PDB file of C-alpha atoms and ligand atoms in Angstrom:
ATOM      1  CA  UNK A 861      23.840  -1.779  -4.588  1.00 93.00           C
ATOM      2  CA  UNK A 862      20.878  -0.003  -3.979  1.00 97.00           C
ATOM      3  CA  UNK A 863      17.775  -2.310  -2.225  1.00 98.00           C
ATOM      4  CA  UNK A 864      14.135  -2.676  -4.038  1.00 98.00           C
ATOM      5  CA  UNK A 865      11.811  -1.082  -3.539  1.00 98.00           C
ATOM      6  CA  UNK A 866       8.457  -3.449  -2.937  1.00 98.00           C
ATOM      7  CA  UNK A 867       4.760  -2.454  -2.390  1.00 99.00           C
ATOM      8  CA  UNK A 868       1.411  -4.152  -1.645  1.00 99.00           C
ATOM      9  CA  UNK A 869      -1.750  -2.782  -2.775  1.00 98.00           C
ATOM     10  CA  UNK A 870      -5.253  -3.497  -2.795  1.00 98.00           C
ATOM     11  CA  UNK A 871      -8.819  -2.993  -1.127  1.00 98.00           C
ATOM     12  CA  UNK A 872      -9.501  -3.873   2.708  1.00 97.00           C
ATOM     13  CA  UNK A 873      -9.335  -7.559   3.547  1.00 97.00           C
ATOM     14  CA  UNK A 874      -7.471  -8.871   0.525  1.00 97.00           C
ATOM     15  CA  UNK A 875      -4.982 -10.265   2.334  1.00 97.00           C
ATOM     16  CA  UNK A 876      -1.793  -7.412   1.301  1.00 98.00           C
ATOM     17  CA  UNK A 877      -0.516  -7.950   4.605  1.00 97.00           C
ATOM     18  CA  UNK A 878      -0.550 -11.356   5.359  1.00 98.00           C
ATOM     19  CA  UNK A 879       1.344 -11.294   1.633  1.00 98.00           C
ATOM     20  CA  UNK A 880       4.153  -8.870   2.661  1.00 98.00           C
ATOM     21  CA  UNK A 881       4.915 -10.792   5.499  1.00 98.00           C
ATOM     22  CA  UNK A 882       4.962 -14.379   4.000  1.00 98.00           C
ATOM     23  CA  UNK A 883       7.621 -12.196   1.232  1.00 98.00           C
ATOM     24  CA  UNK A 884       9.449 -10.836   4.153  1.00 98.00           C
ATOM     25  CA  UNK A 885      10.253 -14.057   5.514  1.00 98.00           C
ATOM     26  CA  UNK A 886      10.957 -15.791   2.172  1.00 98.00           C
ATOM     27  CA  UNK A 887      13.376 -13.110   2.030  1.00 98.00           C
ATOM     28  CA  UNK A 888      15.108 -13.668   5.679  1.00 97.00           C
ATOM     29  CA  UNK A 889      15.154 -17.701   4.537  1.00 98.00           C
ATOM     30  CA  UNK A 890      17.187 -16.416   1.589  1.00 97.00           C
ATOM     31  CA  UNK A 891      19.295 -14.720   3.939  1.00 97.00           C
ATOM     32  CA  UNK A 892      18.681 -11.520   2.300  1.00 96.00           C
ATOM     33  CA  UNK A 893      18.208  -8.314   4.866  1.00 96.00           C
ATOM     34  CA  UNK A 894      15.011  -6.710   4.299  1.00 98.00           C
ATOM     35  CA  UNK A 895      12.693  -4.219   6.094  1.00 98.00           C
ATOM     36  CA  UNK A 896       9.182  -4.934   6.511  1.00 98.00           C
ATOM     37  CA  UNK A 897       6.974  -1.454   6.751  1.00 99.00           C
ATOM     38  CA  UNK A 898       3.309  -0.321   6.513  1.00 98.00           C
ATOM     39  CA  UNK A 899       1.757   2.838   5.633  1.00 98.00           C
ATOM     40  CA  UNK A 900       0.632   4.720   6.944  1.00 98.00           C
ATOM     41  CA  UNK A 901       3.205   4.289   9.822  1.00 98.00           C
ATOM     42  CA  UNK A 902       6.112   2.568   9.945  1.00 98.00           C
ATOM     43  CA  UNK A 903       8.675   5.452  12.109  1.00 98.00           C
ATOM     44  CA  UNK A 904       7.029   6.493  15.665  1.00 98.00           C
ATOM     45  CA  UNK A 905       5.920   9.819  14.410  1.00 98.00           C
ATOM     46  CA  UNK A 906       3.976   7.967  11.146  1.00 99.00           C
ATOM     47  CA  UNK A 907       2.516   5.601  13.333  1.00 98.00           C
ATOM     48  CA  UNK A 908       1.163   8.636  15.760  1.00 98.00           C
ATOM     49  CA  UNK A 909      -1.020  10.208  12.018  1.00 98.00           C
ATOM     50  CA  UNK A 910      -2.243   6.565  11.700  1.00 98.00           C
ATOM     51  CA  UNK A 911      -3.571   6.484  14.910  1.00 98.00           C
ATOM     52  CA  UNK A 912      -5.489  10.243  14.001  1.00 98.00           C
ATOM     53  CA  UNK A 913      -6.311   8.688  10.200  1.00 98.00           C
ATOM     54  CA  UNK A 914      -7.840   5.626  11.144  1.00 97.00           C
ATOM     55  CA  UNK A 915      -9.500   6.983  14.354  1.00 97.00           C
ATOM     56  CA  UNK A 916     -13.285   6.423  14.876  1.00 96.00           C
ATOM     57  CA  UNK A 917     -13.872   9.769  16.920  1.00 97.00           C
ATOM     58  CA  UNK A 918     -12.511  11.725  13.999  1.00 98.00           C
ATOM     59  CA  UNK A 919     -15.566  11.594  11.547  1.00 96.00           C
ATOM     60  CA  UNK A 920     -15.617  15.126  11.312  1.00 98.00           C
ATOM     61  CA  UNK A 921     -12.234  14.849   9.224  1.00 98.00           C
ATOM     62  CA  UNK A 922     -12.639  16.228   5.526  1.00 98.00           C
ATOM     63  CA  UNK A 923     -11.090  14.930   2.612  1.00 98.00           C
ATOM     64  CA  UNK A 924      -8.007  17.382   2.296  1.00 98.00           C
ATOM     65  CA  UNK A 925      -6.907  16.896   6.347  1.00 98.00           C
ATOM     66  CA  UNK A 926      -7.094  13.494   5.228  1.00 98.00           C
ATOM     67  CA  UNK A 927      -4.850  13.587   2.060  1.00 98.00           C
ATOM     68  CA  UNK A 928      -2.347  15.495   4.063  1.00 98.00           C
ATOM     69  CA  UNK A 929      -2.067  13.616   6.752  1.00 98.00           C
ATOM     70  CA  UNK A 930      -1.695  10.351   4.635  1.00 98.00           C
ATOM     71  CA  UNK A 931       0.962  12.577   3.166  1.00 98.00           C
ATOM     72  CA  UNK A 932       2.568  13.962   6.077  1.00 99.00           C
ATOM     73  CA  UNK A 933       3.155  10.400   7.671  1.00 99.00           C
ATOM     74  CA  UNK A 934       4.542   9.336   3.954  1.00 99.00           C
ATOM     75  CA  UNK A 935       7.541  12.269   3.902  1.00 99.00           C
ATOM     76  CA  UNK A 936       8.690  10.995   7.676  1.00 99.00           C
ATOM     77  CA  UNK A 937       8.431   7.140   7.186  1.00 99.00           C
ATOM     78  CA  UNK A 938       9.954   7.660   3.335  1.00 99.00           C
ATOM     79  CA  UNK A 939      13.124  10.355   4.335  1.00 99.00           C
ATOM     80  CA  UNK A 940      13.737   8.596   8.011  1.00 99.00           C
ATOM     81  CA  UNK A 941      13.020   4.135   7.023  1.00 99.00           C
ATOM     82  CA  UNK A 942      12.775   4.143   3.064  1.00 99.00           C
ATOM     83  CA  UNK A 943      15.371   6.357   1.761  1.00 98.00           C
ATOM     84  CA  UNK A 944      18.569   5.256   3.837  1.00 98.00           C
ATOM     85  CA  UNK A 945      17.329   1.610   4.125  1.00 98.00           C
ATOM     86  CA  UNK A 946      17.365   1.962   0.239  1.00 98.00           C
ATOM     87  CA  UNK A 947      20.533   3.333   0.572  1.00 98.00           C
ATOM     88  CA  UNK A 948      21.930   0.755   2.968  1.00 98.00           C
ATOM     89  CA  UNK A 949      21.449  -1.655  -0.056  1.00 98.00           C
ATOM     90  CA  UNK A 950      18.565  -3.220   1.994  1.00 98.00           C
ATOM     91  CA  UNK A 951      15.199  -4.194   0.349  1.00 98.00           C
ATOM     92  CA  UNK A 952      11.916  -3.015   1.837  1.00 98.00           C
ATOM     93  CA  UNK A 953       8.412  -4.444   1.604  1.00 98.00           C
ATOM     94  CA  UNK A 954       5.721  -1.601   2.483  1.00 99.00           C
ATOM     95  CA  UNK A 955       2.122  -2.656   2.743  1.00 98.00           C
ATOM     96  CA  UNK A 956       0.401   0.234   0.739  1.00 98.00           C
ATOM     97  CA  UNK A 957       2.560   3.185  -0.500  1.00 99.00           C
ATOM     98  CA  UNK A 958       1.509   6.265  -2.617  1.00 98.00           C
ATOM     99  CA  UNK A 959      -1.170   4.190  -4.947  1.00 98.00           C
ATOM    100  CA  UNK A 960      -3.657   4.153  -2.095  1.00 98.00           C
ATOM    101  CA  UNK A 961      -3.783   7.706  -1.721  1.00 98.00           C
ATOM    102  CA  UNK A 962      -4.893   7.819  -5.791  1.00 98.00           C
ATOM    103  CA  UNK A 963      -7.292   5.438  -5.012  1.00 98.00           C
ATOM    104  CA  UNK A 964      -9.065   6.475  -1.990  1.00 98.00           C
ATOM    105  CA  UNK A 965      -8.470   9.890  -1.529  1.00 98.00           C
ATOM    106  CA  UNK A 966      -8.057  10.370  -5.562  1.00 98.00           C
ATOM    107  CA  UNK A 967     -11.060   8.457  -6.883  1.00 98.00           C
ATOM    108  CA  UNK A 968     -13.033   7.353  -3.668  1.00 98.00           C
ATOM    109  CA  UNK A 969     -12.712  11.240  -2.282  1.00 98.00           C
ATOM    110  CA  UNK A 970     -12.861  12.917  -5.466  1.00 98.00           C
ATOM    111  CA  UNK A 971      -9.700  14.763  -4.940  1.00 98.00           C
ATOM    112  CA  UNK A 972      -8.580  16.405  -8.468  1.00 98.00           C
ATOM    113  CA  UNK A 973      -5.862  13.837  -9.968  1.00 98.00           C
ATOM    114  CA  UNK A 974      -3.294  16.918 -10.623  1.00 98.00           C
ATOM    115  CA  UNK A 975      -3.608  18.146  -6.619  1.00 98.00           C
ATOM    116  CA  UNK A 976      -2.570  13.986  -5.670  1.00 98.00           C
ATOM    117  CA  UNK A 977      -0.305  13.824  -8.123  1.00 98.00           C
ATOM    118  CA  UNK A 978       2.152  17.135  -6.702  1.00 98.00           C
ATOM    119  CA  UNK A 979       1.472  16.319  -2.994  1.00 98.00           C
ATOM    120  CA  UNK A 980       2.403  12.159  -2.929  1.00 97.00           C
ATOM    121  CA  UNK A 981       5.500  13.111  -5.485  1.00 98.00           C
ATOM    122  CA  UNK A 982       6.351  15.715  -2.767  1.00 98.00           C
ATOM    123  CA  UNK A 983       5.653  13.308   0.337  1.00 98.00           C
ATOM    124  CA  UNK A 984       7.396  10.592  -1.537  1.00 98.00           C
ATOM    125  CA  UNK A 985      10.671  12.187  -2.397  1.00 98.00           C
ATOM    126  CA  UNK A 986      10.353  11.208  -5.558  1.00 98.00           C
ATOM    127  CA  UNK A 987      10.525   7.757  -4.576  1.00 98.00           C
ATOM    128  CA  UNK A 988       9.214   4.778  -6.846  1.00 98.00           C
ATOM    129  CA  UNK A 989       8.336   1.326  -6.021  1.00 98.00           C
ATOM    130  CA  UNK A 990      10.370  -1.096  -8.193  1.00 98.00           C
ATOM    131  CA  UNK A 991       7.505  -3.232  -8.102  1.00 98.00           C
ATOM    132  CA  UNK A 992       3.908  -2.596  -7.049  1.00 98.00           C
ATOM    133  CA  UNK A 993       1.700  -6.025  -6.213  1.00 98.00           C
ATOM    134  CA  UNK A 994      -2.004  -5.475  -6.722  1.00 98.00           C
ATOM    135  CA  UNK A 995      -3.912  -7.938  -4.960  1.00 98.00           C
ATOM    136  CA  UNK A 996      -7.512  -7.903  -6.558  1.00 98.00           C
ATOM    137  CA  UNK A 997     -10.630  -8.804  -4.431  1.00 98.00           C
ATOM    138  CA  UNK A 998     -13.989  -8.541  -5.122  1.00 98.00           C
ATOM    139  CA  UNK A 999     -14.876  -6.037  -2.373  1.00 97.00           C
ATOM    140  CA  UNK A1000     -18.171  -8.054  -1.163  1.00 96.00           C
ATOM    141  CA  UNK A1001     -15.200 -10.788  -0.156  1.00 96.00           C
ATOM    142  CA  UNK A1002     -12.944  -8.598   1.253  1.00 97.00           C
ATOM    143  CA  UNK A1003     -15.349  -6.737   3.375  1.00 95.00           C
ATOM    144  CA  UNK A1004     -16.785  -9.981   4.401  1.00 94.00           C
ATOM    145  CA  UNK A1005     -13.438 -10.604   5.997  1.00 94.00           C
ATOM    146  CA  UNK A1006     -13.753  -7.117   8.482  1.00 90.00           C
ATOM    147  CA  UNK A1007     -15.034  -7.323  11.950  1.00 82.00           C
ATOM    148  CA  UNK A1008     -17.668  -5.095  12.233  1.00 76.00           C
ATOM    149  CA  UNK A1009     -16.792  -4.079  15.798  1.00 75.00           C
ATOM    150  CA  UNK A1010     -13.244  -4.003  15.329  1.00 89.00           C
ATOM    151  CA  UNK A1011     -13.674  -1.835  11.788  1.00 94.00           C
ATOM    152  CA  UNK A1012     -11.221   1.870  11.387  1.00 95.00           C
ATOM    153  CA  UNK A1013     -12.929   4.810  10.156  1.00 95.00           C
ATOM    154  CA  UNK A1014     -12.102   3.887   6.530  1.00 94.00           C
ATOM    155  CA  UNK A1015     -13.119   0.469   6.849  1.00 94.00           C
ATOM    156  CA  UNK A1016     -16.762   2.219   8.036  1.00 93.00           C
ATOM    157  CA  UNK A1017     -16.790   3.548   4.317  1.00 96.00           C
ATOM    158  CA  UNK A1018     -19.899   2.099   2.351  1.00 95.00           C
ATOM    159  CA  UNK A1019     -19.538  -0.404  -0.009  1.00 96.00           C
ATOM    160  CA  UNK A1020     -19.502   1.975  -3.282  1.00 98.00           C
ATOM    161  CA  UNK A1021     -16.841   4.076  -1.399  1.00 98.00           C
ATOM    162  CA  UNK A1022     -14.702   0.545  -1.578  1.00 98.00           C
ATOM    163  CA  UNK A1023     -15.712  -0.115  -5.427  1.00 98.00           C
ATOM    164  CA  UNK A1024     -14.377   3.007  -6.305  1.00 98.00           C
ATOM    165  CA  UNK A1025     -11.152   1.776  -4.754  1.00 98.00           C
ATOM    166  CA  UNK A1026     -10.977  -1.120  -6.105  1.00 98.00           C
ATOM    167  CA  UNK A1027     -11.489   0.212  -9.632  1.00 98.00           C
ATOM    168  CA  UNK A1028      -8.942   2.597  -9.465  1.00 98.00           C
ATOM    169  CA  UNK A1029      -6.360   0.274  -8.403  1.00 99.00           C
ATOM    170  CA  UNK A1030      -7.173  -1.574 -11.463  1.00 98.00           C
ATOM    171  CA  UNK A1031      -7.023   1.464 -13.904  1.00 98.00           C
ATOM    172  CA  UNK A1032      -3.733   2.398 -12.306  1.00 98.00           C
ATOM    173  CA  UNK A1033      -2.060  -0.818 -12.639  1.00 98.00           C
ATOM    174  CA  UNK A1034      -3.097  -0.949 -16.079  1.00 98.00           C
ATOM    175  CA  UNK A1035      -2.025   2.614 -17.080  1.00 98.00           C
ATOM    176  CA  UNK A1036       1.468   1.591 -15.017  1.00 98.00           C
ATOM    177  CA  UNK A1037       1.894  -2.207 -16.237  1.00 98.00           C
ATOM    178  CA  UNK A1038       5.576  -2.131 -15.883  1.00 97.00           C
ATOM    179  CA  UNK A1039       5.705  -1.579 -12.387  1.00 98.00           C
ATOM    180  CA  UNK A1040       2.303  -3.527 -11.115  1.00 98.00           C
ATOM    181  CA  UNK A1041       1.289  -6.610 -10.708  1.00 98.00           C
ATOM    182  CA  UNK A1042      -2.084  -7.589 -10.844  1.00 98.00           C
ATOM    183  CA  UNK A1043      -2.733 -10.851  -8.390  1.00 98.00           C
ATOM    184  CA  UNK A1044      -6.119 -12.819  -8.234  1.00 98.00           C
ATOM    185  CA  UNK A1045      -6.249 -12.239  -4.172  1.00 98.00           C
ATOM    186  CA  UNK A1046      -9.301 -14.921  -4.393  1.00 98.00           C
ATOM    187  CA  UNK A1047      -6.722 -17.646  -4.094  1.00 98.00           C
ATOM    188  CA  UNK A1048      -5.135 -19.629  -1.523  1.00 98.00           C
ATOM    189  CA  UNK A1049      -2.730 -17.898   0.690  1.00 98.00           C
ATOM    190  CA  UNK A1050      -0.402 -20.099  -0.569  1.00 98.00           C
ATOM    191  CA  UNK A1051      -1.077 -20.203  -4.296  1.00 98.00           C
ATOM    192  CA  UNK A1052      -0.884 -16.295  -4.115  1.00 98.00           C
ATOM    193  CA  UNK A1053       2.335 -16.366  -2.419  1.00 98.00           C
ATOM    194  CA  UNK A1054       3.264 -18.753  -4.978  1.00 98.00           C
ATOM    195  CA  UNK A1055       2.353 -15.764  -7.647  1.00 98.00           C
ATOM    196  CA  UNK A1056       4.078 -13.053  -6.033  1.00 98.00           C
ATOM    197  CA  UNK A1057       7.120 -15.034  -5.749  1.00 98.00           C
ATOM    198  CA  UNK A1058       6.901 -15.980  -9.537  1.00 98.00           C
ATOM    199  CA  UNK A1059       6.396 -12.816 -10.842  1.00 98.00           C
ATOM    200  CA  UNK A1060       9.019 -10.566  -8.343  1.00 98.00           C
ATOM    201  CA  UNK A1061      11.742 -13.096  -9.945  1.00 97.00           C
ATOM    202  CA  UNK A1062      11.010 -13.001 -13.129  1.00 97.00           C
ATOM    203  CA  UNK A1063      10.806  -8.942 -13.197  1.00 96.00           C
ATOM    204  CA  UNK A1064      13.047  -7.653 -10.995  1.00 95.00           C
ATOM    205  CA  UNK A1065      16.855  -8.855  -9.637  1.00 92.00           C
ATOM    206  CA  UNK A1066      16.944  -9.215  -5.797  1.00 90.00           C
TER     207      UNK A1066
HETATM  208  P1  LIG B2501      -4.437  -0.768   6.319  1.00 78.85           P
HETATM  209  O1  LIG B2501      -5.795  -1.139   6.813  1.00 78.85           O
HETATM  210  O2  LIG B2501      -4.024  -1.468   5.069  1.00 78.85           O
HETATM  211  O3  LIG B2501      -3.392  -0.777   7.373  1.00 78.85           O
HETATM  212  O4  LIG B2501      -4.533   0.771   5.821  1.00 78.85           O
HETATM  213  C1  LIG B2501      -5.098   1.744   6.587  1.00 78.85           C
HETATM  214  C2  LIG B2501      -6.208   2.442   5.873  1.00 78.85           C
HETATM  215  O5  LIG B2501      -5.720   3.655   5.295  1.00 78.85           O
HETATM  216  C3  LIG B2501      -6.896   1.688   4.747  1.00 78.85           C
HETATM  217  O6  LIG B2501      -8.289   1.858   4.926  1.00 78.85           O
HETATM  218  C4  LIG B2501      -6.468   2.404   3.499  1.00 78.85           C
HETATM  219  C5  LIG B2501      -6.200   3.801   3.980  1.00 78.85           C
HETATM  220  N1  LIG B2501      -5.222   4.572   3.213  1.00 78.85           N
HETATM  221  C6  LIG B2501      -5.644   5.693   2.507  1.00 78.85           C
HETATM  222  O7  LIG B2501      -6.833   6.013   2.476  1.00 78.85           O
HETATM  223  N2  LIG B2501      -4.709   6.441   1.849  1.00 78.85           N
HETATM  224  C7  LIG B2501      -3.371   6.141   1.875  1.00 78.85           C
HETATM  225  O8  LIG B2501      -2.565   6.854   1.276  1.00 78.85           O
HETATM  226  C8  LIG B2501      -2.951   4.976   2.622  1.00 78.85           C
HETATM  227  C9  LIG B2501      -1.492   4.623   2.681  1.00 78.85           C
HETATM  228  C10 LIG B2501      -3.908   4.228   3.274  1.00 78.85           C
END
């Protein structure tokens, strides 16, 4: 049987990471085989267009470069990880999939829905999460939670740039409510783990 297909979402600092990994491991204490992936990255070549994406030196990048890179490390991680790990009957966890190119380079950039729409369903292969966690921060939280001195080139983005994220994450998972989630990331760790867990039972068979 085919694996599922699991993604985090959600603005910087509300703890998506930290949540696929506690899932990952509730998975390998279940003794169910699962790969635990990031994008962008993920497959050597992905991870090379993070390092370019999230690079402080590369200000000068404009919005397009930007969508297509996101995109171009997308179509290697999803044809050479997702697809045959899929396959392999394998779940995967991927912290932030095609959703967080429609929310920061769709709505945050300004880049026309239609254009974002043909390039991630290219990039993607067509792939679709069976189940998409939101986990919903205010952003003055989450930001509060980035070190300055340590902050990518997206994390630099101004505070409006981030409310424009986090509002389209929320109009997304509202237009798709079958596939997403919507978790209060203003909880405990725990308590949102507790959520996740909940809610991935209860909707889809793993
Ligand atoms: P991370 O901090 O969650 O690892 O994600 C890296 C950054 O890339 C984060 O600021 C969100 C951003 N991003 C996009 O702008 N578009 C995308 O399609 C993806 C996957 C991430």
């Amino acid at each position: 049987m085919r694996g599922k297909f699991i993604t985090f979402e959600g603005i910087e600092g509300c703890g998506k990471s930290t949540q696929a990994r506690l899932l990952s491991e509730y998975f390998k204490n279940e003794k169910k085989k699962v790969l635990l992936t990031r994008e962008p990255g993920g497959p050597p070549i992905s991870e090379k267009i993070r390092s370019i994406l999230l690079d402080n030196e590369n200000s000068e990048m404009v919005a397009r470069t930007e969508v297509l890179l996101y995109s171009a490390s997308r179509s290697q991680h999803t044809a050479e990880w997702i697809i045959p790990t899929l396959e392999r009957g394998l779940h995967v966890i991927c912290d932030r999939y095609y959703d967080s190119t429609r929310a920061y380079q769709g709505a945050a950039r300004k880049i026309d829905r239609k254009i974002i729409d043909i390039i991630t369903t290219f990039a993607s292969f067509e792939q679709k999460p069976d189940i998409t966690f939101l986990i919903d921060l205010p952003v003055k939280i989450g930001l509060s939670r980035i070190m300055k001195h340590t902050a990518d080139r997206l994390e630099r983005e101004s505070t409006e740039f981030h409310q424009k994220v986090r509002d389209a994450f929320l109009e997304i998972a509202y237009r798709e409510k079958q596939r997403f989630c919507i978790i209060d990331g203003a909880q405990s760790k725990e308590k949102i783990h507790d959520d996740i867990l909940e809610n991935l039972l209860k909707r889809i068979e793993i």
